[in-house]
């Protein structure tokens, strides 16, 4: 059994910090972002070293199944028979050798051996050294040392590091070629999208501020897919020269978000472009009464307020009082006055019956449209949990629909690509509620994402955004 000797090792060492975060994830079940923030909070690191810690943590979680397959193939003991901390250390070494081409193989091996020595595995340092050098030799003489099974589901699952059930779902939904494209996209490091606050600043001013800080930043046009008839490849194409009105994308490392120009002044907030589309689909108007049924942490709530020019009333509802504090903090930083807080379960809020011009139900979901941004979801989510979420989604939709006035609208949205949580939920609702119907988007650039059925789908590898499903429903009477 390993002894915790990490206190004797330099805690400003990025690989040691990555190990501590991963140990927190594997031992205690911590979420990757929380574990990472914990180790970075007091660390005095350069921007490059912070980026390395982030890449090692998220990358090792993301590629966990592939790394375990390599351990099974190369080690005398299978991955699940290794001491847990040693397994984590070996993951870090293999991740650098396999996926971090800019790190010399000798550096990846030697720093991982040091990790083993300084975290209770001095006696096994030779084993670590031998296994990693063996992989490096194989990689130098083979296109890919990883041995793969023949079947598509298991092959893709091991190669791209996803559970079999998730691969099977995508194969049924998308077919082999597009499933592979989706897997590749989810294994990229995510960009950071900003939504500028037009009530305080122009997009040009935020651009100038970021450029003065030497950050690479770009506007984000809406995208559609185009199929190259020559080889069948799906290529993202700019559908329209007009950009998303409030969106900027930072390309490359950024350091601490709170230190970027304009954060403290409330000039912008971090929000993926596909999440920004949801509030445009709702299309709230100044003076409206709007209810955000599952509001925390408030990205869409504050966007709604900006689109309404902060005129009207927005109820931010959530059953978690602690998470609603984030809504309040975001609203205060952006200096928005129209947002009111309501703590409670949105399946039981009769006081809102027939009061809203518009309701947003950004429903709890499996989140598999955000797997590049939240890599541990792939290991936490199961088909059984998806089934439980589907029941919750239907209950929320059934009740929040009662909040809408006749003639009003409800937008149902999820950040998942799972039809069970999307199309099936909407079809179930419409079959039982004849007074509701799907309404096309009222904002022109959203039509690029529309399907013949009337809902909107954002597919990551085609649209270069998180995966999302959204639909605008209108109450007729």
Short mmCIF file of C-alpha atoms in Angstrom, two decimals:
data_model
loop_
_atom_site.label_atom_id
_atom_site.label_comp_id
_atom_site.label_asym_id
_atom_site.label_seq_id
_atom_site.Cartn_x
_atom_site.Cartn_y
_atom_site.Cartn_z
CA UNK A 1 0.00 0.00 0.00
CA UNK A 2 1.30 3.47 -0.85
CA UNK A 3 2.15 5.99 1.83
CA UNK A 4 1.21 9.63 1.33
CA UNK A 5 4.64 11.26 1.04
CA UNK A 6 3.48 13.98 -1.35
CA UNK A 7 4.07 16.63 1.32
CA UNK A 8 7.81 16.04 0.87
CA UNK A 9 7.58 16.74 -2.85
CA UNK A 10 7.41 20.17 -4.50
CA UNK A 11 3.71 21.07 -4.60
CA UNK A 12 4.44 23.73 -7.21
CA UNK A 13 5.45 20.91 -9.55
CA UNK A 14 2.68 20.68 -12.20
CA UNK A 15 2.84 16.88 -12.47
CA UNK A 16 2.60 16.51 -8.70
CA UNK A 17 -0.41 18.82 -8.64
CA UNK A 18 -2.01 16.82 -11.44
CA UNK A 19 -1.44 13.63 -9.43
CA UNK A 20 -3.03 15.17 -6.32
CA UNK A 21 -6.10 16.24 -8.31
CA UNK A 22 -6.44 12.82 -9.96
CA UNK A 23 -6.05 11.09 -6.61
CA UNK A 24 -8.92 13.22 -5.30
CA UNK A 25 -11.02 12.19 -8.28
CA UNK A 26 -10.28 8.46 -8.04
CA UNK A 27 -10.17 8.07 -4.26
CA UNK A 28 -12.96 10.42 -3.19
CA UNK A 29 -15.10 10.67 -6.30
CA UNK A 30 -14.46 14.42 -6.68
CA UNK A 31 -15.60 16.07 -9.89
CA UNK A 32 -12.66 16.84 -12.17
CA UNK A 33 -13.21 20.60 -12.27
CA UNK A 34 -13.54 20.85 -8.49
CA UNK A 35 -10.45 18.72 -7.85
CA UNK A 36 -8.47 20.76 -10.36
CA UNK A 37 -9.54 24.10 -8.90
CA UNK A 38 -8.64 22.87 -5.44
CA UNK A 39 -5.01 22.13 -6.32
CA UNK A 40 -4.61 25.26 -8.44
CA UNK A 41 -6.13 27.60 -5.84
CA UNK A 42 -2.95 28.17 -3.83
CA UNK A 43 -0.41 27.14 -6.45
CA UNK A 44 2.04 29.76 -7.69
CA UNK A 45 2.36 28.64 -11.30
CA UNK A 46 3.06 30.27 -14.62
CA UNK A 47 0.29 30.27 -17.20
CA UNK A 48 2.06 27.48 -19.09
CA UNK A 49 2.32 25.30 -15.97
CA UNK A 50 -1.33 25.90 -15.08
CA UNK A 51 -2.18 24.81 -18.60
CA UNK A 52 -0.08 21.67 -18.20
CA UNK A 53 -1.82 20.71 -14.93
CA UNK A 54 -5.21 21.24 -16.56
CA UNK A 55 -4.28 19.20 -19.62
CA UNK A 56 -2.85 16.33 -17.58
CA UNK A 57 -5.89 16.12 -15.29
CA UNK A 58 -8.59 16.43 -17.89
CA UNK A 59 -6.65 14.37 -20.41
CA UNK A 60 -5.98 11.49 -18.01
CA UNK A 61 -9.66 11.38 -17.01
CA UNK A 62 -10.78 11.66 -20.63
CA UNK A 63 -8.46 8.88 -21.85
CA UNK A 64 -8.87 6.60 -18.83
CA UNK A 65 -10.14 3.54 -20.70
CA UNK A 66 -7.39 3.73 -23.32
CA UNK A 67 -4.71 4.14 -20.66
CA UNK A 68 -6.08 1.17 -18.72
CA UNK A 69 -6.03 -0.89 -21.94
CA UNK A 70 -2.36 -0.06 -22.37
CA UNK A 71 -1.63 -1.05 -18.77
CA UNK A 72 -3.46 -4.35 -19.34
CA UNK A 73 -1.37 -4.90 -22.46
CA UNK A 74 2.06 -3.87 -21.12
CA UNK A 75 2.00 -4.57 -17.39
CA UNK A 76 2.47 -7.80 -15.47
CA UNK A 77 -0.64 -6.82 -13.51
CA UNK A 78 -3.89 -5.65 -15.07
CA UNK A 79 -4.88 -2.02 -14.51
CA UNK A 80 -7.54 -2.91 -11.95
CA UNK A 81 -5.01 -4.95 -9.96
CA UNK A 82 -2.52 -2.06 -9.64
CA UNK A 83 -2.39 -0.05 -6.41
CA UNK A 84 -4.78 2.86 -7.20
CA UNK A 85 -2.19 5.62 -6.78
CA UNK A 86 0.36 3.77 -8.90
CA UNK A 87 -2.27 3.30 -11.59
CA UNK A 88 -2.84 7.08 -11.55
CA UNK A 89 0.89 7.75 -11.83
CA UNK A 90 1.19 5.34 -14.77
CA UNK A 91 -1.79 7.04 -16.43
CA UNK A 92 0.05 10.36 -16.21
CA UNK A 93 3.17 8.91 -17.81
CA UNK A 94 1.34 7.10 -20.58
CA UNK A 95 -0.85 10.12 -21.30
CA UNK A 96 2.21 12.27 -21.88
CA UNK A 97 3.88 9.66 -24.09
CA UNK A 98 0.78 8.97 -26.17
CA UNK A 99 -0.98 12.32 -26.41
CA UNK A 100 1.53 15.07 -25.59
CA UNK A 101 3.90 15.09 -28.57
CA UNK A 102 5.59 18.32 -27.48
CA UNK A 103 6.88 16.63 -24.30
CA UNK A 104 10.06 14.59 -25.01
CA UNK A 105 9.66 10.91 -24.18
CA UNK A 106 12.64 11.04 -21.82
CA UNK A 107 11.05 13.88 -19.85
CA UNK A 108 7.72 12.06 -19.63
CA UNK A 109 9.43 8.90 -18.36
CA UNK A 110 11.82 10.56 -15.90
CA UNK A 111 9.21 12.87 -14.33
CA UNK A 112 6.81 9.95 -13.89
CA UNK A 113 9.52 7.88 -12.21
CA UNK A 114 10.10 10.85 -9.87
CA UNK A 115 6.36 10.93 -9.11
CA UNK A 116 6.47 7.26 -8.16
CA UNK A 117 9.49 7.75 -5.90
CA UNK A 118 7.99 10.75 -4.14
CA UNK A 119 4.52 9.30 -3.60
CA UNK A 120 5.29 6.05 -1.84
CA UNK A 121 6.43 3.81 -4.70
CA UNK A 122 10.21 4.08 -4.58
CA UNK A 123 10.48 0.31 -4.68
CA UNK A 124 8.44 0.17 -7.90
CA UNK A 125 10.24 2.99 -9.70
CA UNK A 126 12.00 0.43 -11.88
CA UNK A 127 8.67 -1.07 -12.90
CA UNK A 128 7.36 2.38 -13.86
CA UNK A 129 10.53 3.13 -15.80
CA UNK A 130 10.44 -0.19 -17.65
CA UNK A 131 6.77 -0.05 -18.59
CA UNK A 132 6.96 3.50 -19.92
CA UNK A 133 10.19 2.90 -21.84
CA UNK A 134 8.64 -0.21 -23.34
CA UNK A 135 5.70 1.84 -24.59
CA UNK A 136 8.03 4.52 -25.97
CA UNK A 137 10.03 1.87 -27.90
CA UNK A 138 6.86 0.33 -29.34
CA UNK A 139 5.53 3.75 -30.32
CA UNK A 140 8.76 4.58 -32.12
CA UNK A 141 8.47 1.44 -34.25
CA UNK A 142 4.70 1.18 -34.82
CA UNK A 143 1.90 3.47 -36.02
CA UNK A 144 0.09 2.60 -32.80
CA UNK A 145 1.17 0.14 -30.09
CA UNK A 146 -2.40 -0.15 -28.76
CA UNK A 147 -3.94 -3.54 -29.54
CA UNK A 148 -7.63 -3.27 -30.47
CA UNK A 149 -10.48 -5.79 -30.84
CA UNK A 150 -12.27 -6.25 -34.16
CA UNK A 151 -15.83 -5.22 -33.20
CA UNK A 152 -16.73 -1.58 -33.88
CA UNK A 153 -18.29 -0.85 -30.50
CA UNK A 154 -15.45 -2.14 -28.32
CA UNK A 155 -12.78 -0.94 -30.75
CA UNK A 156 -14.07 2.63 -30.72
CA UNK A 157 -14.65 2.47 -26.97
CA UNK A 158 -11.04 1.49 -26.24
CA UNK A 159 -9.43 3.66 -28.93
CA UNK A 160 -11.35 6.83 -28.03
CA UNK A 161 -12.02 6.02 -24.37
CA UNK A 162 -15.79 5.88 -23.95
CA UNK A 163 -18.04 3.27 -22.30
CA UNK A 164 -19.50 0.69 -24.66
CA UNK A 165 -23.12 1.72 -24.02
CA UNK A 166 -22.38 5.29 -25.12
CA UNK A 167 -20.64 4.15 -28.30
CA UNK A 168 -23.55 1.81 -29.05
CA UNK A 169 -26.02 4.70 -28.66
CA UNK A 170 -24.09 6.86 -31.13
CA UNK A 171 -23.62 4.03 -33.61
CA UNK A 172 -27.39 3.49 -33.68
CA UNK A 173 -28.02 7.21 -34.00
CA UNK A 174 -25.21 8.37 -36.31
CA UNK A 175 -23.52 5.37 -37.93
CA UNK A 176 -19.84 4.44 -37.83
CA UNK A 177 -18.22 7.38 -39.62
CA UNK A 178 -20.00 10.13 -37.73
CA UNK A 179 -19.61 8.33 -34.39
CA UNK A 180 -15.85 8.35 -34.92
CA UNK A 181 -15.94 12.07 -35.76
CA UNK A 182 -17.96 12.73 -32.62
CA UNK A 183 -15.51 10.76 -30.46
CA UNK A 184 -12.57 12.67 -31.91
CA UNK A 185 -14.26 16.01 -31.28
CA UNK A 186 -15.10 15.16 -27.66
CA UNK A 187 -11.46 14.28 -27.00
CA UNK A 188 -10.18 17.70 -28.04
CA UNK A 189 -9.37 20.26 -25.38
CA UNK A 190 -12.26 22.76 -25.29
CA UNK A 191 -12.08 26.40 -26.26
CA UNK A 192 -13.52 29.09 -23.99
CA UNK A 193 -16.49 31.09 -25.29
CA UNK A 194 -17.50 34.45 -23.86
CA UNK A 195 -20.85 36.20 -24.00
CA UNK A 196 -20.37 39.94 -23.88
CA UNK A 197 -22.78 42.08 -21.85
CA UNK A 198 -24.20 44.61 -24.36
CA UNK A 199 -25.75 46.65 -21.53
CA UNK A 200 -22.25 47.63 -20.41
CA UNK A 201 -19.87 47.28 -23.32
CA UNK A 202 -19.54 46.63 -27.06
CA UNK A 203 -18.08 43.49 -28.54
CA UNK A 204 -15.32 45.61 -30.09
CA UNK A 205 -14.26 46.89 -26.66
CA UNK A 206 -14.00 43.37 -25.25
CA UNK A 207 -12.02 42.28 -28.31
CA UNK A 208 -9.60 45.15 -27.84
CA UNK A 209 -9.19 44.37 -24.13
CA UNK A 210 -8.41 40.72 -24.80
CA UNK A 211 -6.00 41.57 -27.60
CA UNK A 212 -4.18 43.99 -25.29
CA UNK A 213 -3.66 41.03 -22.95
CA UNK A 214 -2.18 39.13 -25.92
CA UNK A 215 -5.02 36.62 -26.07
CA UNK A 216 -6.08 35.08 -29.38
CA UNK A 217 -9.77 35.88 -29.74
CA UNK A 218 -12.24 35.57 -32.61
CA UNK A 219 -15.86 36.17 -33.50
CA UNK A 220 -18.08 33.11 -33.82
CA UNK A 221 -20.20 32.79 -36.97
CA UNK A 222 -23.08 30.37 -37.04
CA UNK A 223 -22.12 27.15 -38.79
CA UNK A 224 -23.81 24.53 -40.88
CA UNK A 225 -22.43 21.24 -42.16
CA UNK A 226 -21.56 20.68 -45.77
CA UNK A 227 -20.90 17.24 -47.21
CA UNK A 228 -18.05 17.07 -49.67
CA UNK A 229 -19.46 14.96 -52.49
CA UNK A 230 -15.99 13.80 -53.44
CA UNK A 231 -15.20 11.87 -50.27
CA UNK A 232 -18.27 12.20 -48.11
CA UNK A 233 -16.42 14.16 -45.43
CA UNK A 234 -18.54 16.40 -43.21
CA UNK A 235 -16.97 19.87 -43.25
CA UNK A 236 -18.07 22.75 -41.00
CA UNK A 237 -18.92 25.74 -43.19
CA UNK A 238 -19.77 29.31 -42.27
CA UNK A 239 -23.47 29.55 -43.02
CA UNK A 240 -23.78 33.25 -42.72
CA UNK A 241 -21.33 36.12 -42.54
CA UNK A 242 -23.05 37.53 -39.44
CA UNK A 243 -21.56 36.40 -36.14
CA UNK A 244 -23.48 35.34 -33.05
CA UNK A 245 -24.22 38.81 -31.70
CA UNK A 246 -22.60 38.48 -28.27
CA UNK A 247 -20.08 35.66 -28.78
CA UNK A 248 -16.29 35.70 -28.69
CA UNK A 249 -14.05 32.63 -28.58
CA UNK A 250 -10.64 32.50 -26.89
CA UNK A 251 -8.27 30.15 -28.65
CA UNK A 252 -5.38 28.82 -26.56
CA UNK A 253 -4.48 29.12 -22.89
CA UNK A 254 -6.01 31.86 -20.74
CA UNK A 255 -4.82 31.40 -17.15
CA UNK A 256 -7.22 32.42 -14.38
CA UNK A 257 -10.58 33.52 -15.84
CA UNK A 258 -11.15 36.07 -13.05
CA UNK A 259 -7.96 37.90 -14.05
CA UNK A 260 -8.94 38.48 -17.68
CA UNK A 261 -9.73 42.04 -18.80
CA UNK A 262 -13.34 43.04 -18.12
CA UNK A 263 -14.31 40.20 -15.79
CA UNK A 264 -14.56 42.29 -12.61
CA UNK A 265 -16.30 45.06 -14.54
CA UNK A 266 -19.07 42.69 -15.70
CA UNK A 267 -18.26 43.10 -19.37
CA UNK A 268 -18.73 39.41 -20.16
CA UNK A 269 -19.43 35.97 -18.79
CA UNK A 270 -18.19 32.53 -19.85
CA UNK A 271 -20.85 30.64 -21.82
CA UNK A 272 -20.52 28.17 -24.67
CA UNK A 273 -22.01 29.39 -27.93
CA UNK A 274 -24.57 26.60 -28.12
CA UNK A 275 -25.87 27.57 -24.67
CA UNK A 276 -26.22 31.15 -25.94
CA UNK A 277 -28.51 29.90 -28.71
CA UNK A 278 -31.08 28.75 -26.13
CA UNK A 279 -31.92 32.25 -24.91
CA UNK A 280 -32.18 33.54 -28.48
CA UNK A 281 -34.71 30.76 -29.15
CA UNK A 282 -36.72 31.90 -26.13
CA UNK A 283 -36.58 35.44 -27.58
CA UNK A 284 -37.75 37.29 -24.43
CA UNK A 285 -38.98 40.87 -24.84
CA UNK A 286 -38.53 43.91 -22.57
CA UNK A 287 -41.31 43.97 -19.97
CA UNK A 288 -41.99 40.23 -20.11
CA UNK A 289 -42.37 37.96 -17.09
CA UNK A 290 -39.94 35.10 -17.67
CA UNK A 291 -39.25 32.04 -15.50
CA UNK A 292 -36.02 30.06 -15.72
CA UNK A 293 -37.06 26.76 -14.14
CA UNK A 294 -33.60 25.24 -13.50
CA UNK A 295 -31.58 28.41 -13.37
CA UNK A 296 -28.37 27.74 -11.44
CA UNK A 297 -25.63 28.79 -12.00
CA UNK A 298 -27.30 31.49 -14.06
CA UNK A 299 -25.66 31.64 -17.48
CA UNK A 300 -28.95 31.57 -19.37
CA UNK A 301 -30.79 33.60 -16.71
CA UNK A 302 -28.39 36.52 -17.11
CA UNK A 303 -28.48 36.21 -20.90
CA UNK A 304 -32.27 36.49 -20.80
CA UNK A 305 -31.93 39.66 -18.74
CA UNK A 306 -29.49 41.11 -21.27
CA UNK A 307 -31.83 40.29 -24.18
CA UNK A 308 -34.69 42.01 -22.30
CA UNK A 309 -32.51 45.11 -21.74
CA UNK A 310 -32.91 44.31 -18.01
CA UNK A 311 -36.56 45.45 -18.25
CA UNK A 312 -39.26 43.14 -16.90
CA UNK A 313 -39.08 40.36 -14.34
CA UNK A 314 -37.13 37.11 -14.46
CA UNK A 315 -37.68 34.45 -11.83
CA UNK A 316 -34.62 32.25 -11.37
CA UNK A 317 -35.81 28.98 -9.85
CA UNK A 318 -33.76 26.12 -8.50
CA UNK A 319 -34.12 23.69 -5.64
CA UNK A 320 -30.51 24.30 -4.52
CA UNK A 321 -30.21 27.47 -2.46
CA UNK A 322 -26.42 27.24 -2.52
CA UNK A 323 -26.35 27.07 -6.32
CA UNK A 324 -28.78 29.98 -6.57
CA UNK A 325 -26.13 32.08 -4.82
CA UNK A 326 -24.10 31.72 -8.02
CA UNK A 327 -27.02 33.22 -9.95
CA UNK A 328 -27.06 36.18 -7.58
CA UNK A 329 -23.30 36.62 -7.80
CA UNK A 330 -23.36 36.54 -11.60
CA UNK A 331 -26.27 38.98 -11.74
CA UNK A 332 -24.49 41.37 -9.36
CA UNK A 333 -21.23 41.25 -11.31
CA UNK A 334 -23.12 41.95 -14.56
CA UNK A 335 -25.19 44.64 -12.75
CA UNK A 336 -28.55 43.17 -13.71
CA UNK A 337 -31.59 44.22 -11.68
CA UNK A 338 -34.48 42.26 -13.22
CA UNK A 339 -33.63 38.83 -11.75
CA UNK A 340 -35.52 37.52 -8.71
CA UNK A 341 -34.60 34.33 -6.85
CA UNK A 342 -37.06 31.53 -6.03
CA UNK A 343 -35.84 28.48 -4.13
CA UNK A 344 -37.88 25.33 -4.64
CA UNK A 345 -38.56 22.27 -6.75
CA UNK A 346 -39.92 23.36 -10.13
CA UNK A 347 -42.20 20.29 -10.12
CA UNK A 348 -44.19 21.93 -7.32
CA UNK A 349 -44.52 25.73 -7.62
CA UNK A 350 -48.25 26.46 -8.01
CA UNK A 351 -47.71 30.18 -7.38
CA UNK A 352 -46.40 30.54 -10.94
CA UNK A 353 -49.49 29.12 -12.68
CA UNK A 354 -50.41 31.22 -15.77
CA UNK A 355 -48.06 34.10 -14.90
CA UNK A 356 -45.26 33.83 -17.50
CA UNK A 357 -44.92 35.14 -21.02
CA UNK A 358 -42.02 32.76 -21.46
CA UNK A 359 -40.52 29.82 -19.55
CA UNK A 360 -37.12 28.26 -20.02
CA UNK A 361 -36.70 24.64 -18.95
CA UNK A 362 -33.01 23.87 -19.32
CA UNK A 363 -33.60 20.38 -18.01
CA UNK A 364 -31.21 18.25 -15.96
CA UNK A 365 -29.77 15.74 -18.42
CA UNK A 366 -26.98 13.26 -19.07
CA UNK A 367 -24.80 16.08 -20.42
CA UNK A 368 -23.22 14.00 -23.15
CA UNK A 369 -23.06 17.01 -25.47
CA UNK A 370 -20.40 18.50 -23.20
CA UNK A 371 -18.06 15.52 -22.81
CA UNK A 372 -14.98 17.45 -23.96
CA UNK A 373 -15.63 20.10 -21.33
CA UNK A 374 -16.71 17.70 -18.56
CA UNK A 375 -14.69 14.55 -19.24
CA UNK A 376 -15.73 12.59 -16.16
CA UNK A 377 -19.40 12.49 -17.25
CA UNK A 378 -18.57 9.58 -19.53
CA UNK A 379 -17.60 7.49 -16.50
CA UNK A 380 -20.32 8.74 -14.12
CA UNK A 381 -23.35 8.40 -16.39
CA UNK A 382 -25.12 5.05 -16.95
CA UNK A 383 -28.20 3.93 -18.93
CA UNK A 384 -30.03 3.55 -15.61
CA UNK A 385 -29.29 7.16 -14.67
CA UNK A 386 -30.47 8.31 -18.10
CA UNK A 387 -33.78 6.53 -17.48
CA UNK A 388 -34.14 8.29 -14.13
CA UNK A 389 -33.40 11.64 -15.78
CA UNK A 390 -36.05 11.02 -18.43
CA UNK A 391 -38.69 10.59 -15.73
CA UNK A 392 -37.55 13.85 -14.11
CA UNK A 393 -37.56 15.70 -17.44
CA UNK A 394 -41.16 14.71 -18.12
CA UNK A 395 -42.27 15.73 -14.64
CA UNK A 396 -40.58 19.12 -14.99
CA UNK A 397 -42.02 19.74 -18.44
CA UNK A 398 -45.52 18.75 -17.32
CA UNK A 399 -45.48 21.22 -14.43
CA UNK A 400 -43.56 24.17 -15.89
CA UNK A 401 -45.96 24.21 -18.84
CA UNK A 402 -48.67 25.31 -16.39
CA UNK A 403 -46.70 28.50 -15.73
CA UNK A 404 -47.18 29.79 -19.28
CA UNK A 405 -49.99 32.19 -20.15
CA UNK A 406 -52.16 31.42 -23.21
CA UNK A 407 -50.16 32.59 -26.21
CA UNK A 408 -46.91 32.29 -24.30
CA UNK A 409 -43.91 30.05 -25.04
CA UNK A 410 -41.79 27.44 -23.33
CA UNK A 411 -38.32 26.45 -24.49
CA UNK A 412 -37.15 22.96 -23.55
CA UNK A 413 -33.39 22.47 -23.83
CA UNK A 414 -30.76 19.91 -22.90
CA UNK A 415 -27.01 19.62 -23.43
CA UNK A 416 -27.26 15.98 -24.50
CA UNK A 417 -27.47 14.19 -27.84
CA UNK A 418 -29.56 11.34 -26.43
CA UNK A 419 -32.92 11.09 -28.27
CA UNK A 420 -34.48 9.45 -25.21
CA UNK A 421 -34.05 12.74 -23.33
CA UNK A 422 -34.88 15.00 -26.28
CA UNK A 423 -37.17 14.04 -29.14
CA UNK A 424 -38.92 11.31 -27.15
CA UNK A 425 -39.73 13.69 -24.27
CA UNK A 426 -41.19 16.32 -26.60
CA UNK A 427 -43.23 13.79 -28.56
CA UNK A 428 -44.60 12.40 -25.29
CA UNK A 429 -45.58 15.91 -24.14
CA UNK A 430 -47.28 16.93 -27.39
CA UNK A 431 -49.29 13.70 -27.53
CA UNK A 432 -50.84 14.55 -24.18
CA UNK A 433 -51.24 18.33 -24.58
CA UNK A 434 -53.15 19.29 -27.71
CA UNK A 435 -53.10 23.00 -26.79
CA UNK A 436 -49.34 23.10 -27.37
CA UNK A 437 -47.41 23.04 -30.64
CA UNK A 438 -43.86 23.48 -31.86
CA UNK A 439 -43.14 27.00 -33.08
CA UNK A 440 -40.25 27.78 -35.45
CA UNK A 441 -37.47 30.05 -34.16
CA UNK A 442 -38.19 33.75 -34.45
CA UNK A 443 -34.49 34.72 -34.71
CA UNK A 444 -33.19 34.23 -38.24
CA UNK A 445 -29.75 32.72 -37.58
CA UNK A 446 -31.28 29.94 -35.48
CA UNK A 447 -32.94 28.50 -38.57
CA UNK A 448 -29.55 27.08 -39.58
CA UNK A 449 -29.93 24.56 -36.74
CA UNK A 450 -33.58 23.68 -37.36
CA UNK A 451 -34.72 20.19 -38.30
CA UNK A 452 -37.80 19.28 -40.37
CA UNK A 453 -39.58 18.35 -37.13
CA UNK A 454 -39.12 21.89 -35.81
CA UNK A 455 -36.61 21.37 -33.03
CA UNK A 456 -33.03 22.59 -33.11
CA UNK A 457 -29.97 20.38 -32.79
CA UNK A 458 -26.36 21.43 -32.37
CA UNK A 459 -23.98 18.62 -33.33
CA UNK A 460 -20.46 19.28 -32.02
CA UNK A 461 -18.26 18.02 -34.87
CA UNK A 462 -20.41 19.81 -37.45
CA UNK A 463 -21.13 23.06 -35.62
CA UNK A 464 -17.98 23.42 -33.47
CA UNK A 465 -19.98 23.93 -30.28
CA UNK A 466 -21.23 21.85 -27.37
CA UNK A 467 -23.98 19.42 -28.33
CA UNK A 468 -27.47 20.79 -27.59
CA UNK A 469 -31.12 20.07 -28.26
CA UNK A 470 -33.75 22.80 -27.97
CA UNK A 471 -37.34 23.34 -29.03
CA UNK A 472 -39.76 26.29 -28.78
CA UNK A 473 -43.26 25.30 -27.74
CA UNK A 474 -46.25 27.67 -27.91
CA UNK A 475 -49.38 27.45 -25.78
CA UNK A 476 -52.32 28.12 -28.11
CA UNK A 477 -55.11 28.43 -25.50
#
